[in-house]
Amino acid sequence: MIQDIPLRYIKGVGPRKEKAFNELGMFNMKDLVYYFPFRYEDRRLFKKIKDLKIDEFVLVKGIVRTVNLKKMPYFAQSRKVKSIFEIVLEDETGNIKCNWFNQGYLFEIIKPGLEVIIYGKSSIFNKGLQMTSPDYALSNNAKSLHAGKIVGVYRLSSEFSQKFIRKTILSALEVFHKDCLDPLPFNIRKKRNMPNIVKSLEDIHLPLTWKDAEKARERFIFEELFFSQILVYLRKAKHLQQKGIVLNIDKKEINRIEKKLVFELTSFQKEVLSQILSDLSRSYPMHRLLQGDVGCGKTVVAAFALGICAKNGCQAALMVPTEVLAHQHKESLQNILCGAGGLTKNSVRVITSSISKKDVQLIYKDLEEGKIKIIIGTHSLIQNNIKFKNLGLVVIDEQHKFGVAQRALLYKKGKIYPHCLVMSATPIPRSLALSLYGDLDISVIKESPKGRIPAKTMWLKDKQREWVYNFVEGMLNKGRQVYIIYPVIEENQDEELKSLKLMYGEISKRFLSFSVGMFHGKMKGQEKIKTIEKFKEKKIDVLVSTTVVEVGVDIENATTMIVENPERFGLAQLHQLRGRIQRSTYQPYFILISKDNLSDHSLSRLEIISKTCDGFIIAEEDLKLRGPGDFFGKMQHGLPDLRIANPLRDLELLKEARIIAYKTIKEDPKLLKIQNKDIKLYVDAYFKGNWVKS
Ligand code: ADP
Ligand code: MG
């Protein structure tokens, strides 16, 4: 198809340019014509030379008065400048000097007496006005791409000039338009009154009016969102056709587990639990996302599902991002699920990379024979050697730490597609969640258990360090424990960051009468687990750590946390860290010690984290700061990159796109109808068949 034509067949593109295009992610005709300007310049309004201000981009029309091509004499040629072409341009109000470096050929084009349009930034040189390397066009050239119209500006690497890309896209469009397919079917375009592909491409690159540009952009935003939603619903349609394992929900078992808890479930937990239980008893697999802020009690809800699965004689797997978390979950699950009437301790096990070879072999065997009912593990769970007898349920904790592909590997270990529950502590606005995770059902725990006290957050500077240490001493004397978090384990000469190893010594000296422990990701698995156990048993008072404690570590008595160089951490990460100390009824304190000169971005992050403890607000602000592309990352949802759409900004369009995509797939799940032919073609071609796999 025409859209697949490689770029080297386009006029003006040689092997070097093609390579540079490839580096920008463009490989074929379609990639190029879909490379949209990120902004426009209105080059229709001329300024008089007398009105020019310094450092302003302006368009000027005038008559060329003088031209001069200076060739640098050989001895004066610096490596870069070999010639300078200078002109004086005059209008009825004044004149301006323009110059171009190493473009001697201009001498043949820009001649005295011609009327010329230039666009560029004016400056002052030798008391006169000057413009260096402006874009130019002869004013009798009505077809100029660079002046006299609204002109697109593209994000480019240094290999390309704006002029070159404009010209190349125009050549590509001339070919492309002869035989291109409109991915959006006529009926959908008509419904929303959107221009067709030919007009839209013209208008997005070379708009005649602002309105044309706007309509074209809207169409492409819609197109992008529409196809992301088509994918989501294709996935969902496929999922609904899976045959699942119908689990029997034993009321007595639910009651038994409930009695084992030392607290009562909150009303949100109860509601979510009933949604999950009803999923488990259906004839197709559960596929549910459970969202809830750090510490709201997601694990316990998952525990019921795991228990019910085991009661039905099926196996369940819980995947977590860290070893410590795996062990912690094992302990709490054993507490809740084992004992009289429940599972034995031996049927709830952990697998991680630091378990001995011999034990691992045993786990493989017990899993395959079905002796293990619940397995908790890190990435080790998705190794090839892991085989289940009858996997019935998969739970993914902290789902943002895993990619779609990794999660899928675990699901595939079931002989029948297992029930799936993915849990996330990054609550995102519902409309957005529906769109990105539209193939999942969504549950939200909106409130944390009663009695939790939000941390008091203090944002301090290095000179207040002694005050902080005194504060810590006070807390330790009251019997509380403290975390101190560092951005790096060891010093790095390039950066002035506090390192854990260096500070461990300082902290040990400062708090002589207390026990100080060290914890980081490079420690051996067993060592890590022992350290956390010691912290739990209060044999360690101050834990000096990296962010490995970020997820899951659950120690109620540790209620103060200091974070060094917090400007180095993301919002979500800071919020997760703070979650570690909001687990009891003591007042928690979260203390940030930042360096002095912070970037605007860092300032905003630290301001947000100091202002609120509400995970929903923090997630929303984070999204705004980073933009959805960076916030989600392709890995997590497996949808194509959004290039022009921004689901946050384009929420209304997204809703429309979602509804139309939903209807399309509902009426024609395999896209076989004649009116959906173009959608199918587009989806097949664009994703080269990959979309069916995920
Ligand atoms: P997260 O949602 O971050 O995974 P957890 O499930 O780890 O949260 O729960 C955090 C802490 O709150 C745990 O210590 C858990 O035992 C406790 N917890 C959970 N539910 C309740 C509840 N309804 N009442 C009191 N404490 C609870
Ligand atoms: Mg959790």
XYZ file of C-alpha atoms and ligand atoms in Angstrom:
722
model
C 0.000 0.000 0.000
C 1.047 3.539 -0.625
C 1.407 4.295 3.031
C 4.119 1.653 3.385
C 6.416 3.181 0.773
C 9.820 3.731 2.388
C 10.981 7.300 2.787
C 13.907 7.051 0.380
C 11.436 7.053 -2.507
C 10.306 10.545 -1.605
C 11.792 13.426 -3.542
C 14.809 14.910 -1.793
C 15.326 12.090 0.716
C 18.660 10.327 0.409
C 20.120 7.571 2.595
C 21.427 10.000 5.216
C 18.149 11.827 5.597
C 16.303 8.541 5.635
C 18.411 7.371 8.528
C 17.737 10.598 10.382
C 14.019 10.136 9.770
C 14.261 6.605 11.141
C 15.824 7.997 14.265
C 12.791 10.213 14.713
C 10.590 7.116 14.429
C 9.538 7.669 10.817
C 9.949 4.809 8.379
C 7.342 5.109 5.676
C 5.145 7.532 3.823
C 2.388 7.354 6.375
C 4.737 8.076 9.282
C 5.914 11.174 7.484
C 2.554 12.638 6.536
C 1.335 11.867 10.055
C 4.220 13.843 11.517
C 2.273 16.897 12.525
C 3.482 20.387 13.379
C 3.506 21.043 17.111
C 2.690 24.709 16.565
C 2.063 27.225 13.822
C 3.351 30.649 12.951
C 1.106 33.178 11.336
C 3.244 34.525 8.515
C 0.508 36.451 6.800
C 0.811 39.725 8.649
C 3.682 41.959 7.656
C 5.409 44.351 10.013
C 6.860 47.665 8.998
C 10.588 47.873 9.525
C 10.272 50.907 11.791
C 8.018 48.918 14.145
C 10.426 46.016 14.631
C 11.386 45.158 18.157
C 14.454 43.287 19.230
C 14.190 39.509 19.616
C 10.774 39.310 18.065
C 9.910 36.880 15.268
C 8.411 38.915 12.457
C 7.493 38.885 8.814
C 8.770 41.739 6.656
C 8.259 42.543 2.985
C 10.636 44.846 1.160
C 12.747 45.549 -1.877
C 16.319 44.281 -2.035
C 18.579 47.323 -2.248
C 22.066 45.848 -2.143
C 23.539 42.368 -2.137
C 27.027 41.287 -1.205
C 28.590 37.840 -1.186
C 31.686 37.780 1.001
C 33.901 34.770 0.497
C 36.178 34.358 3.427
C 39.815 34.450 2.333
C 41.397 31.054 2.810
C 43.514 32.035 5.820
C 40.498 33.550 7.604
C 38.177 30.637 7.005
C 37.213 29.213 10.311
C 36.089 25.670 9.969
C 32.461 26.697 9.963
C 32.060 29.969 8.057
C 33.198 29.927 4.468
C 30.994 32.634 3.039
C 28.502 35.270 4.129
C 25.724 36.534 1.913
C 24.424 39.929 2.977
C 21.551 42.033 1.708
C 19.848 45.256 2.700
C 16.088 45.099 2.524
C 14.060 48.287 2.483
C 10.407 49.158 2.872
C 8.826 52.594 2.963
C 9.707 52.975 6.652
C 13.310 51.859 6.936
C 15.821 49.165 6.162
C 17.251 46.022 7.698
C 20.349 44.015 7.002
C 20.007 40.251 6.530
C 22.741 37.678 6.318
C 23.109 33.994 5.657
C 26.178 31.853 6.275
C 27.487 29.385 3.731
C 24.573 29.844 1.382
C 26.408 31.512 -1.481
C 23.855 30.201 -3.977
C 21.441 32.830 -2.674
C 23.462 35.325 -4.693
C 21.796 33.790 -7.753
C 18.283 34.030 -6.308
C 17.983 37.197 -4.283
C 18.837 40.031 -6.639
C 18.688 43.779 -6.187
C 15.298 45.281 -7.038
C 13.298 42.110 -6.256
C 10.516 42.114 -3.705
C 11.309 39.602 -0.956
C 9.533 38.335 2.133
C 11.613 37.359 5.122
C 10.686 35.753 8.412
C 13.015 35.682 11.370
C 14.179 37.255 14.597
C 15.430 40.818 14.445
C 18.403 42.011 16.439
C 20.699 45.033 16.647
C 24.183 44.966 15.175
C 26.452 47.986 14.815
C 23.477 50.188 15.742
C 21.492 48.880 12.784
C 18.702 46.313 12.511
C 19.756 42.875 11.461
C 18.310 39.430 10.890
C 20.440 36.321 10.716
C 19.430 33.405 8.475
C 15.778 34.369 8.103
C 13.388 32.229 6.079
C 12.816 33.970 2.777
C 10.536 33.858 -0.231
C 10.328 35.905 -3.371
C 7.010 37.671 -3.084
C 5.983 36.724 -6.636
C 6.217 33.065 -5.623
C 2.649 32.465 -4.444
C 3.416 28.820 -3.709
C 6.074 29.503 -1.127
C 5.753 27.199 1.825
C 7.609 29.355 4.239
C 6.146 32.824 4.192
C 2.907 34.611 3.469
C 0.792 31.907 5.083
C 0.183 30.019 8.293
C 3.248 27.849 8.581
C 3.667 24.677 10.594
C 6.626 24.246 12.918
C 7.873 20.718 13.537
C 9.879 19.083 16.269
C 13.064 18.021 14.554
C 16.579 16.824 15.087
C 19.481 18.971 13.940
C 19.685 16.959 10.728
C 16.636 18.736 9.380
C 15.638 22.306 8.734
C 12.028 23.409 9.012
C 12.178 24.333 5.339
C 13.321 20.882 4.338
C 10.634 19.088 6.296
C 7.900 21.334 4.896
C 9.053 20.682 1.370
C 9.424 16.958 1.914
C 6.030 16.580 3.524
C 4.486 18.448 0.618
C 6.138 16.101 -1.890
C 4.974 13.127 0.153
C 1.429 14.450 0.292
C 1.292 14.804 -3.484
C 1.996 11.086 -3.845
C 0.065 9.975 -0.799
C -3.103 11.731 -1.825
C -3.338 9.852 -5.085
C -4.171 6.611 -3.422
C -4.680 6.871 0.301
C -7.189 5.231 2.521
C -9.282 7.158 4.985
C -9.067 5.234 8.239
C -12.238 6.877 9.489
C -15.289 5.566 7.660
C -17.591 8.048 5.969
C -20.502 7.543 8.367
C -18.362 8.403 11.405
C -16.844 11.452 9.714
C -20.254 12.614 8.686
C -21.689 12.214 12.157
C -19.025 14.489 13.599
C -18.729 16.693 10.555
C -15.041 15.962 10.114
C -13.032 16.593 6.930
C -11.755 13.619 4.937
C -8.179 12.436 5.050
C -6.956 14.426 2.037
C -8.340 17.713 3.264
C -7.294 17.027 6.845
C -3.698 16.316 5.918
C -3.528 19.449 3.772
C -5.010 21.522 6.527
C -2.889 20.222 9.323
C 0.337 20.862 7.421
C -0.569 23.837 5.244
C -3.670 25.481 6.641
C -5.166 28.453 4.878
C -6.976 29.608 7.997
C -6.704 28.941 11.702
C -10.102 27.327 11.592
C -8.956 24.801 8.991
C -5.953 23.929 11.128
C -8.116 23.476 14.170
C -10.641 21.229 12.421
C -7.873 19.093 10.983
C -6.186 18.701 14.346
C -9.452 17.765 15.960
C -10.014 15.100 13.360
C -6.610 13.526 13.950
C -6.991 13.664 17.697
C -10.312 11.934 17.292
C -8.782 9.386 14.926
C -6.022 8.535 17.354
C -8.357 8.193 20.314
C -10.898 6.281 18.273
C -8.361 3.640 17.293
C -7.033 3.304 20.799
C -10.616 2.662 21.905
C -11.238 0.229 19.065
C -8.268 -1.742 20.373
C -9.507 -1.629 23.925
C -12.920 -2.952 22.926
C -11.480 -5.569 20.606
C -9.529 -6.863 23.560
C -12.599 -6.775 25.719
C -14.730 -8.573 23.121
C -12.114 -11.256 22.893
C -12.042 -11.555 26.640
C -15.789 -11.961 26.994
C -15.628 -14.931 24.676
C -13.185 -16.774 26.944
C -14.531 -19.634 28.936
C -13.791 -19.167 32.606
C -13.699 -21.279 35.739
C -16.915 -20.902 37.688
C -16.052 -20.755 41.381
C -18.471 -21.589 44.124
C -18.706 -18.776 46.673
C -18.881 -20.495 50.030
C -20.518 -18.101 52.525
C -19.137 -20.058 55.450
C -15.585 -19.642 54.178
C -16.110 -15.894 53.807
C -17.323 -15.679 57.390
C -14.438 -17.759 58.611
C -11.895 -15.438 56.987
C -13.717 -12.369 58.247
C -13.521 -13.660 61.801
C -9.768 -13.985 61.504
C -9.353 -10.298 60.826
C -8.569 -8.056 63.757
C -10.619 -5.276 62.170
C -13.876 -4.867 60.368
C -13.882 -4.292 56.629
C -14.777 -0.766 55.585
C -17.917 -0.294 53.529
C -15.794 0.290 50.425
C -13.892 -2.922 50.998
C -17.177 -4.784 51.421
C -18.576 -3.378 48.225
C -15.478 -4.198 46.210
C -15.353 -7.664 47.700
C -18.889 -8.394 46.608
C -18.058 -7.228 43.071
C -15.076 -9.559 42.993
C -16.994 -12.519 44.372
C -19.700 -12.060 41.799
C -17.035 -12.000 39.045
C -15.569 -15.247 40.329
C -18.891 -17.029 40.083
C -19.483 -16.026 36.448
C -18.875 -18.165 33.389
C -16.183 -15.942 31.910
C -12.978 -14.903 33.665
C -12.797 -11.931 35.997
C -10.735 -9.111 34.575
C -10.826 -6.403 37.179
C -8.716 -3.428 38.203
C -8.827 -2.542 41.881
C -7.723 1.022 42.533
C -7.166 2.527 45.920
C -4.732 4.788 47.632
C -1.710 3.442 49.468
C -2.782 1.745 52.678
C -6.497 1.653 51.930
C -6.559 -2.112 52.403
C -6.519 -3.737 48.995
C -4.529 -6.779 50.022
C -7.093 -7.983 52.466
C -9.772 -7.891 49.792
C -7.536 -9.910 47.504
C -7.017 -12.379 50.342
C -10.690 -13.326 50.284
C -10.495 -14.047 46.562
C -7.374 -16.159 47.052
C -9.056 -18.051 49.875
C -12.195 -18.740 47.860
C -10.144 -19.943 44.930
C -8.254 -22.389 47.133
C -11.481 -23.564 48.721
C -12.635 -24.516 45.220
C -9.548 -26.664 44.808
C -7.872 -24.279 42.391
C -4.468 -22.655 42.643
C -3.908 -18.935 42.917
C -0.870 -16.763 42.204
C -0.079 -13.354 43.660
C 2.634 -11.411 41.837
C 4.389 -8.545 43.617
C 7.297 -6.291 42.629
C 9.657 -6.926 45.539
C 10.926 -9.776 47.623
C 10.144 -8.105 50.916
C 6.591 -7.554 49.834
C 6.289 -11.208 48.831
C 7.296 -12.354 52.288
C 5.103 -9.842 53.972
C 2.085 -10.946 51.970
C 2.873 -14.545 52.772
C 2.811 -13.822 56.488
C -0.442 -11.943 56.407
C -2.085 -14.468 54.087
C -0.977 -17.343 56.283
C -2.451 -15.530 59.273
C -5.774 -15.019 57.606
C -6.164 -18.140 55.500
C -4.395 -20.937 57.385
C -5.370 -22.836 60.510
C -8.562 -24.504 61.603
C -10.800 -25.118 58.609
C -8.426 -23.367 56.231
C -5.204 -23.992 54.374
C -2.004 -25.420 55.836
C 1.068 -23.221 56.020
C 2.786 -25.454 53.517
C 0.236 -24.711 50.871
C 0.973 -20.971 50.951
C 4.503 -20.388 49.642
C 6.862 -17.796 48.282
C 9.111 -17.883 45.227
C 11.771 -15.244 44.541
C 15.169 -15.182 42.900
C 17.011 -15.631 46.184
C 15.474 -18.940 47.133
C 17.936 -21.839 46.961
C 18.011 -24.042 43.872
C 16.924 -27.046 45.884
C 13.890 -25.284 47.310
C 12.982 -23.895 43.941
C 12.912 -27.420 42.462
C 10.598 -28.442 45.262
C 8.310 -25.508 44.598
C 8.146 -26.387 40.895
C 7.159 -29.905 41.817
C 4.599 -28.964 44.437
C 3.028 -26.426 42.115
C 2.725 -28.909 39.291
C 1.239 -31.514 41.581
C -1.153 -28.984 43.051
C 0.179 -29.203 46.622
C 0.757 -25.468 46.698
C -2.554 -23.647 46.678
C -1.339 -20.094 46.885
C 1.989 -18.975 45.501
C 3.319 -15.492 46.106
C 6.242 -14.311 44.058
C 8.188 -11.682 42.241
C 9.065 -11.868 38.548
C 10.227 -15.408 39.332
C 6.600 -16.417 38.910
C 6.702 -15.926 35.169
C 9.697 -18.162 34.480
C 9.207 -20.964 32.002
C 9.730 -23.655 34.601
C 6.738 -22.628 36.620
C 3.794 -24.823 35.779
C 0.500 -25.048 37.562
C -1.860 -27.964 37.969
C -4.960 -25.811 37.852
C -4.403 -22.087 38.082
C -7.700 -20.405 38.821
C -6.827 -16.878 39.911
C -4.037 -14.398 39.287
C -3.627 -11.282 41.417
C -1.109 -8.598 40.415
C -0.153 -6.218 43.186
C 1.243 -2.765 42.347
C 0.424 -3.325 38.707
C 2.268 -0.215 37.572
C 5.501 -2.047 38.275
C 4.743 -4.634 35.608
C 4.226 -4.393 31.876
C 1.267 -5.836 29.995
C 3.494 -8.493 28.494
C 4.687 -9.697 31.908
C 1.179 -9.888 33.246
C 0.064 -11.816 30.177
C 2.825 -14.398 30.745
C 1.332 -15.214 34.101
C -2.239 -15.434 32.801
C -1.071 -17.879 30.158
C 0.029 -20.339 32.788
C -3.568 -21.346 33.319
C -4.921 -24.246 31.278
C -8.151 -22.283 31.169
C -7.908 -18.489 31.259
C -7.726 -17.679 34.994
C -9.611 -14.972 36.855
C -7.479 -11.848 37.042
C -7.374 -9.058 39.559
C -4.857 -6.247 39.130
C -4.323 -3.776 41.938
C -3.052 -0.241 41.650
C -2.259 2.470 44.152
C -2.259 5.154 41.488
C -5.820 6.260 41.331
C -6.493 8.073 38.079
C -9.632 9.940 37.033
C -12.374 7.495 36.216
C -12.963 8.593 32.642
C -9.311 8.184 31.888
C -9.102 4.840 33.619
C -12.067 3.612 31.616
C -10.382 4.637 28.423
C -6.966 3.237 29.069
C -8.107 0.184 30.921
C -11.499 -0.015 29.271
C -11.111 -3.744 28.806
C -11.039 -4.157 32.583
C -13.875 -3.691 35.033
C -12.925 -1.148 37.627
C -13.426 -1.068 41.388
C -12.292 1.725 43.634
C -11.692 1.824 47.383
C -12.221 5.492 47.994
C -11.450 5.763 51.689
C -8.852 4.358 54.011
C -9.848 2.640 57.258
C -10.977 4.994 60.021
C -8.505 6.356 62.526
C -5.643 6.795 60.095
C -3.945 10.128 60.557
C -2.534 11.870 57.514
C 1.154 12.657 57.843
C 2.290 16.150 58.688
C 4.634 16.993 55.858
C 7.543 19.369 56.352
C 9.743 20.602 53.558
C 13.082 21.826 54.866
C 16.524 22.821 53.677
C 19.931 21.480 54.533
C 20.639 24.133 57.162
C 17.724 22.831 59.223
C 19.251 19.373 59.390
C 20.224 19.641 63.077
C 16.669 20.572 63.968
C 15.479 17.487 62.078
C 17.907 15.215 63.913
C 16.726 16.602 67.243
C 13.172 15.967 66.179
C 14.064 12.384 65.274
C 15.721 11.939 68.658
C 12.521 13.062 70.319
C 10.516 10.517 68.369
C 12.957 7.727 69.172
C 12.765 8.619 72.843
C 9.011 8.254 72.635
C 9.538 4.730 71.345
C 8.711 5.352 67.693
C 10.883 4.202 64.791
C 12.204 6.208 61.880
C 13.031 5.737 58.199
C 15.666 7.855 56.474
C 15.550 7.567 52.692
C 18.486 8.380 50.382
C 18.424 8.684 46.608
C 21.546 6.599 45.966
C 23.461 3.805 47.663
C 26.925 5.048 46.869
C 28.379 8.421 46.086
C 28.625 9.559 42.542
C 31.208 12.242 41.901
C 29.121 14.069 39.325
C 26.255 14.744 41.625
C 25.901 16.216 45.048
C 23.508 13.639 46.355
C 23.453 12.267 49.847
C 24.443 8.639 49.624
C 23.192 5.944 51.913
C 26.563 4.372 52.647
C 28.172 7.659 53.549
C 25.307 8.871 55.675
C 24.906 5.540 57.440
C 28.113 6.323 59.316
C 27.005 9.843 60.153
C 23.590 8.708 61.341
C 25.034 5.883 63.449
C 27.305 8.398 65.175
C 24.550 10.945 65.670
C 22.140 8.438 67.232
C 24.645 6.485 69.303
C 22.218 5.202 71.891
C 19.905 3.765 69.229
C 20.325 0.978 66.777
C 20.686 2.016 63.154
C 20.103 -0.459 60.311
C 20.809 -0.343 56.613
C 18.513 -1.504 53.807
C 18.905 -1.342 50.043
C 18.278 -3.213 46.831
C 21.791 -4.566 46.417
C 21.637 -6.569 49.633
C 21.141 -10.331 49.421
C 17.556 -11.537 49.615
C 17.925 -13.223 52.999
C 19.708 -10.206 54.426
C 16.866 -7.961 53.313
C 14.234 -10.119 54.882
C 16.205 -10.374 58.136
C 16.658 -6.617 58.284
C 12.973 -5.942 57.843
C 12.185 -8.545 60.492
C 14.569 -6.834 62.894
C 12.934 -3.493 62.161
C 9.549 -5.051 62.769
C 10.707 -6.513 66.094
C 12.066 -3.094 67.028
C 15.646 -4.332 67.158
C 16.388 -1.535 64.713
C 15.245 2.001 65.572
C 16.407 3.951 62.571
C 16.323 2.340 59.148
C 18.593 4.018 56.638
C 17.294 2.943 53.261
C 16.830 3.570 49.566
C 13.379 3.646 48.032
C 13.153 -0.152 48.107
C 10.858 0.347 51.074
C 8.538 2.220 48.716
C 6.074 -0.562 48.192
C 4.456 -2.689 50.765
C 6.672 -2.499 53.841
C 4.191 -2.405 56.666
C 5.531 -1.436 60.076
C 3.061 0.429 62.221
C 5.446 1.786 64.800
C 7.615 3.537 62.205
C 5.871 6.867 61.980
C 8.552 9.318 60.925
C 10.259 9.371 57.560
C 12.973 11.659 56.323
C 13.601 11.852 52.603
C 16.925 13.285 51.439
C 17.072 14.902 47.987
C 13.332 14.482 47.518
C 13.652 16.530 44.318
C 15.021 13.354 42.779
C 11.821 11.417 43.263
C 8.565 11.396 41.340
C 5.279 12.381 42.920
C 3.892 8.876 42.934
C 7.049 7.614 44.547
C 6.985 10.232 47.308
C 3.355 9.470 47.937
C 4.078 5.747 48.177
C 6.942 6.434 50.557
C 4.711 8.529 52.753
C 2.218 5.671 52.705
C 4.717 3.624 54.726
C 4.225 5.753 57.836
C 0.467 6.251 57.765
C -0.404 2.834 59.049
C -1.221 3.386 62.698
C -2.996 5.761 65.026
C 0.159 7.722 65.872
C 0.677 11.100 64.230
C 3.084 10.491 61.326
C 5.728 13.008 60.179
C 7.099 13.160 56.665
C 10.181 15.363 56.392
C 11.746 16.386 53.100
C 15.266 17.837 53.044
C 15.840 19.301 49.604
C 18.762 21.163 48.087
C 18.497 24.889 47.449
C 18.297 25.506 43.736
C 15.434 23.506 42.387
C 13.988 23.373 38.898
C 10.413 24.568 38.432
C 9.314 21.010 37.955
C 10.863 19.864 41.219
C 9.402 22.849 43.027
C 5.910 22.012 41.789
C 6.255 18.393 42.835
C 7.436 19.232 46.329
C 4.730 21.852 46.704
C 2.027 19.365 45.785
C 3.328 16.667 48.086
C 3.565 19.161 50.978
C 0.042 20.392 50.405
C -1.990 17.214 50.284
C -2.032 13.562 51.312
C -4.904 12.706 48.997
C -3.714 10.137 46.473
C -6.383 11.092 43.941
C -5.327 14.719 43.879
C -1.667 13.769 43.725
C -2.241 11.399 40.814
C -4.144 14.067 38.924
C -1.462 16.680 39.482
C 1.176 14.164 38.485
C -0.674 13.492 35.270
C -0.864 17.192 34.542
C 2.819 17.737 35.254
C 4.127 14.812 33.280
C 1.530 14.428 30.582
C -0.190 11.101 29.967
C 2.477 9.706 27.640
C 5.111 9.724 30.297
C 2.728 9.004 33.148
C 1.494 5.713 31.787
C 4.251 4.511 29.519
C 3.393 2.202 26.674
C 4.357 -0.896 28.574
C 1.580 -0.543 31.050
C -1.481 -0.447 28.883
C -0.131 -1.797 25.591
C -1.920 0.748 23.433
C -0.198 2.626 20.636
C 1.494 5.874 21.563
C -0.672 8.916 21.443
C 1.134 11.547 19.412
C -1.345 14.318 18.958
C -4.051 13.437 21.442
C -3.769 14.131 25.132
C -6.524 12.252 26.940
C -6.513 14.757 29.768
C -6.982 17.789 27.572
C -9.155 16.001 25.018
C -11.481 14.359 27.465
C -14.658 15.257 25.575
C -13.348 13.889 22.301
C -12.188 10.816 24.134
C -15.674 10.203 25.482
C -17.166 10.517 22.024
C -14.517 8.310 20.494
C -15.125 5.737 23.173
C -18.867 5.619 22.604
C -18.519 5.296 18.845
C -15.780 2.678 19.163
C -17.865 0.734 21.656
C -20.860 0.684 19.318
C -18.724 -0.302 16.381
C -17.193 -3.296 18.142
C -20.410 -4.293 19.848
C -22.227 -4.523 16.522
C -19.318 -6.055 14.685
C -16.765 -7.598 17.078
C -14.590 -8.978 14.281
C -14.930 -5.944 12.001
C -16.319 -8.016 9.169
C -19.120 -5.690 8.037
C -18.634 -3.803 4.833
C -18.894 -0.352 6.439
C -16.109 -1.269 8.840
C -13.833 -2.508 6.102
C -11.622 0.554 6.344
C -11.297 0.286 10.099
C -10.229 -3.311 9.777
C -7.775 -2.537 7.013
C -6.367 0.297 9.033
C -6.090 -1.689 12.221
C -4.492 -4.622 10.394
C -2.018 -2.463 8.551
C -1.198 -0.059 11.287
C -0.550 -2.658 13.897
C 0.688 -5.214 11.395
C -1.492 -7.827 12.965
C -0.067 -7.355 16.453
C -3.240 -6.132 17.978
C -4.842 -9.543 18.188
C -2.091 -10.956 20.320
C -2.202 -8.829 23.419
P -2.730 -1.376 50.344
O -4.040 -0.958 49.784
O -1.718 -0.288 50.292
O -2.224 -2.646 49.753
P -2.883 -2.928 52.722
O -3.805 -3.945 52.224
O -1.442 -3.271 52.811
O -3.034 -1.607 51.862
O -3.425 -2.417 54.118
C -2.730 -1.494 54.898
C -2.882 -1.805 56.354
O -4.203 -1.567 56.763
C -2.597 -3.240 56.703
O -1.847 -3.251 57.882
C -3.961 -3.844 56.899
O -3.927 -4.898 57.827
C -4.747 -2.677 57.446
N -6.180 -2.721 57.147
C -6.755 -3.144 56.006
N -8.100 -3.028 56.085
C -8.377 -2.482 57.281
C -9.608 -2.104 57.949
N -10.791 -2.263 57.374
N -9.497 -1.577 59.189
C -8.293 -1.419 59.767
N -7.110 -1.746 59.201
C -7.143 -2.275 57.965
Mg -0.532 -3.145 48.865
